[in-house]
Amino acid sequence: EVPEPVKPSAAPKVEEENPIAPAKQINIRVAGNKYPLGLARFMGSTHVVVGHLFAKGVTEPIYFFGWGFTWVPWFFMLSGFVLFSAYLKNPKEETMIQYVMRRSTTIYPLYAFSLIPAFIIG
């Protein structure tokens, strides 16, 4: 014999108004646990830039700035990890040409825009 399912109690539901809660729920895209990785990538890339400026003699002669080159492998390794984990969450069936075109359209405009201050500084 199959037992009957247990019915919830007939206690009345009490709805309380929360004065802090917003009246409308907003959908926010959750970053998951990638914030620390993004922060580490930002810190690594910033140290690489400061290391380049230190090598050109633009910054103050602070010993720590001279170690910017050590962040390059870390930055590339971490970037590869983040990109691969994003791919695993949403794999796409695409050819290599499609992949290169898709990545180029997201990366190239920022790269082209960053060349302007690079030419002004350099």
CSV table of C-alpha atoms in Angstrom, one decimal:
chain,number,residue,atom,x,y,z
A,1,GLU,CA,0.0,0.0,0.0
A,2,VAL,CA,1.1,3.5,-0.8
A,3,PRO,CA,0.7,5.9,2.1
A,4,GLU,CA,-1.2,9.1,1.6
A,5,PRO,CA,0.9,12.3,1.3
A,6,VAL,CA,1.1,14.5,4.3
A,7,LYS,CA,-1.1,17.6,4.0
A,8,PRO,CA,0.3,20.9,5.2
A,9,SER,CA,-1.2,22.3,8.3
A,10,ALA,CA,-4.1,24.5,7.9
A,11,ALA,CA,-2.5,27.4,9.8
A,12,PRO,CA,-3.3,30.8,8.3
A,13,LYS,CA,-0.5,32.5,6.4
A,14,VAL,CA,0.6,35.8,7.8
A,15,GLU,CA,2.1,38.1,5.3
A,16,GLU,CA,4.3,40.8,6.8
A,17,GLU,CA,5.2,43.9,4.8
A,18,ASN,CA,8.9,44.7,4.8
A,19,PRO,CA,9.4,48.4,4.6
A,20,ILE,CA,13.0,47.9,3.3
A,21,ALA,CA,12.2,45.5,0.5
A,22,PRO,CA,11.7,47.2,-2.9
A,23,ALA,CA,8.2,47.1,-4.4
A,24,LYS,CA,9.5,45.6,-7.6
A,25,GLN,CA,12.0,42.8,-8.0
A,26,ILE,CA,15.0,43.6,-10.3
A,27,ASN,CA,16.7,40.9,-12.2
A,28,ILE,CA,20.4,41.2,-11.7
A,29,ARG,CA,22.9,38.9,-13.5
A,30,VAL,CA,24.9,37.2,-10.7
A,31,ALA,CA,28.6,37.1,-11.3
A,32,GLY,CA,29.0,33.9,-9.3
A,33,ASN,CA,32.4,33.5,-7.7
A,34,LYS,CA,34.3,35.2,-10.5
A,35,TYR,CA,34.6,38.6,-8.7
A,36,PRO,CA,37.8,37.5,-6.8
A,37,LEU,CA,39.3,36.3,-10.1
A,38,GLY,CA,38.4,39.5,-11.9
A,39,LEU,CA,40.0,41.5,-9.0
A,40,ALA,CA,43.1,39.4,-9.3
A,41,ARG,CA,43.3,39.9,-13.0
A,42,PHE,CA,42.8,43.7,-12.6
A,43,MET,CA,45.6,43.8,-9.9
A,44,GLY,CA,47.9,41.8,-12.1
A,45,SER,CA,47.3,43.8,-15.2
A,46,THR,CA,47.7,47.1,-13.3
A,47,HIS,CA,51.0,45.9,-11.9
A,48,VAL,CA,52.2,45.0,-15.4
A,49,VAL,CA,51.3,48.5,-16.6
A,50,VAL,CA,53.1,50.1,-13.7
A,51,GLY,CA,56.1,47.8,-14.3
A,52,HIS,CA,56.2,49.1,-17.9
A,53,LEU,CA,56.0,52.7,-16.7
A,54,PHE,CA,58.8,51.9,-14.2
A,55,ALA,CA,61.0,50.5,-16.9
A,56,LYS,CA,60.6,53.6,-18.9
A,57,GLY,CA,61.4,55.8,-15.9
A,58,VAL,CA,58.0,57.4,-15.8
A,59,THR,CA,57.2,56.4,-12.2
A,60,GLU,CA,58.9,56.9,-8.9
A,61,PRO,CA,61.8,54.5,-8.3
A,62,ILE,CA,59.9,52.2,-6.0
A,63,TYR,CA,61.3,48.7,-5.7
A,64,PHE,CA,57.9,47.0,-5.9
A,65,PHE,CA,57.1,48.6,-9.3
A,66,GLY,CA,60.1,46.8,-10.9
A,67,TRP,CA,58.5,43.4,-10.3
A,68,GLY,CA,55.7,44.0,-12.8
A,69,PHE,CA,57.0,41.4,-15.2
A,70,THR,CA,56.3,38.7,-12.7
A,71,TRP,CA,52.6,39.2,-13.1
A,72,VAL,CA,52.5,38.5,-16.9
A,73,PRO,CA,52.4,34.6,-16.6
A,74,TRP,CA,49.9,34.9,-13.7
A,75,PHE,CA,47.7,37.2,-15.7
A,76,PHE,CA,47.7,35.0,-18.8
A,77,MET,CA,47.1,31.8,-16.7
A,78,LEU,CA,44.2,33.4,-14.8
A,79,SER,CA,42.7,34.8,-18.0
A,80,GLY,CA,42.8,31.4,-19.7
A,81,PHE,CA,41.1,29.9,-16.6
A,82,VAL,CA,38.3,32.4,-16.6
A,83,LEU,CA,37.7,32.1,-20.4
A,84,PHE,CA,37.8,28.3,-20.3
A,85,SER,CA,35.4,28.2,-17.3
A,86,ALA,CA,33.0,30.5,-19.1
A,87,TYR,CA,33.2,28.3,-22.2
A,88,LEU,CA,32.4,25.2,-20.1
A,89,LYS,CA,29.3,26.9,-18.7
A,90,ASN,CA,28.1,27.8,-22.2
A,91,PRO,CA,29.8,25.7,-24.9
A,92,LYS,CA,29.2,26.9,-28.5
A,93,GLU,CA,29.3,24.8,-31.6
A,94,GLU,CA,31.3,27.1,-33.8
A,95,THR,CA,34.3,26.9,-36.2
A,96,MET,CA,37.6,28.4,-35.5
A,97,ILE,CA,36.8,31.2,-38.0
A,98,GLN,CA,33.6,32.0,-36.1
A,99,TYR,CA,35.4,32.0,-32.8
A,100,VAL,CA,38.1,34.4,-34.0
A,101,MET,CA,35.5,36.7,-35.5
A,102,ARG,CA,33.4,36.6,-32.3
A,103,ARG,CA,36.3,37.3,-30.1
A,104,SER,CA,37.7,40.0,-32.4
A,105,THR,CA,34.5,41.9,-32.4
A,106,THR,CA,34.6,42.1,-28.6
A,107,ILE,CA,38.3,42.7,-28.1
A,108,TYR,CA,39.4,44.8,-31.2
A,109,PRO,CA,37.3,47.9,-30.5
A,110,LEU,CA,38.8,48.4,-27.0
A,111,TYR,CA,42.3,47.6,-28.3
A,112,ALA,CA,41.9,50.1,-31.1
A,113,PHE,CA,40.6,52.7,-28.7
A,114,SER,CA,43.5,52.1,-26.3
A,115,LEU,CA,46.1,52.7,-29.1
A,116,ILE,CA,45.2,56.4,-29.0
A,117,PRO,CA,46.5,57.1,-25.5
A,118,ALA,CA,49.4,54.7,-26.1
A,119,PHE,CA,50.6,56.8,-29.1
A,120,ILE,CA,50.1,60.0,-27.1
A,121,ILE,CA,52.1,58.7,-24.1
A,122,GLY,CA,54.7,56.8,-26.1
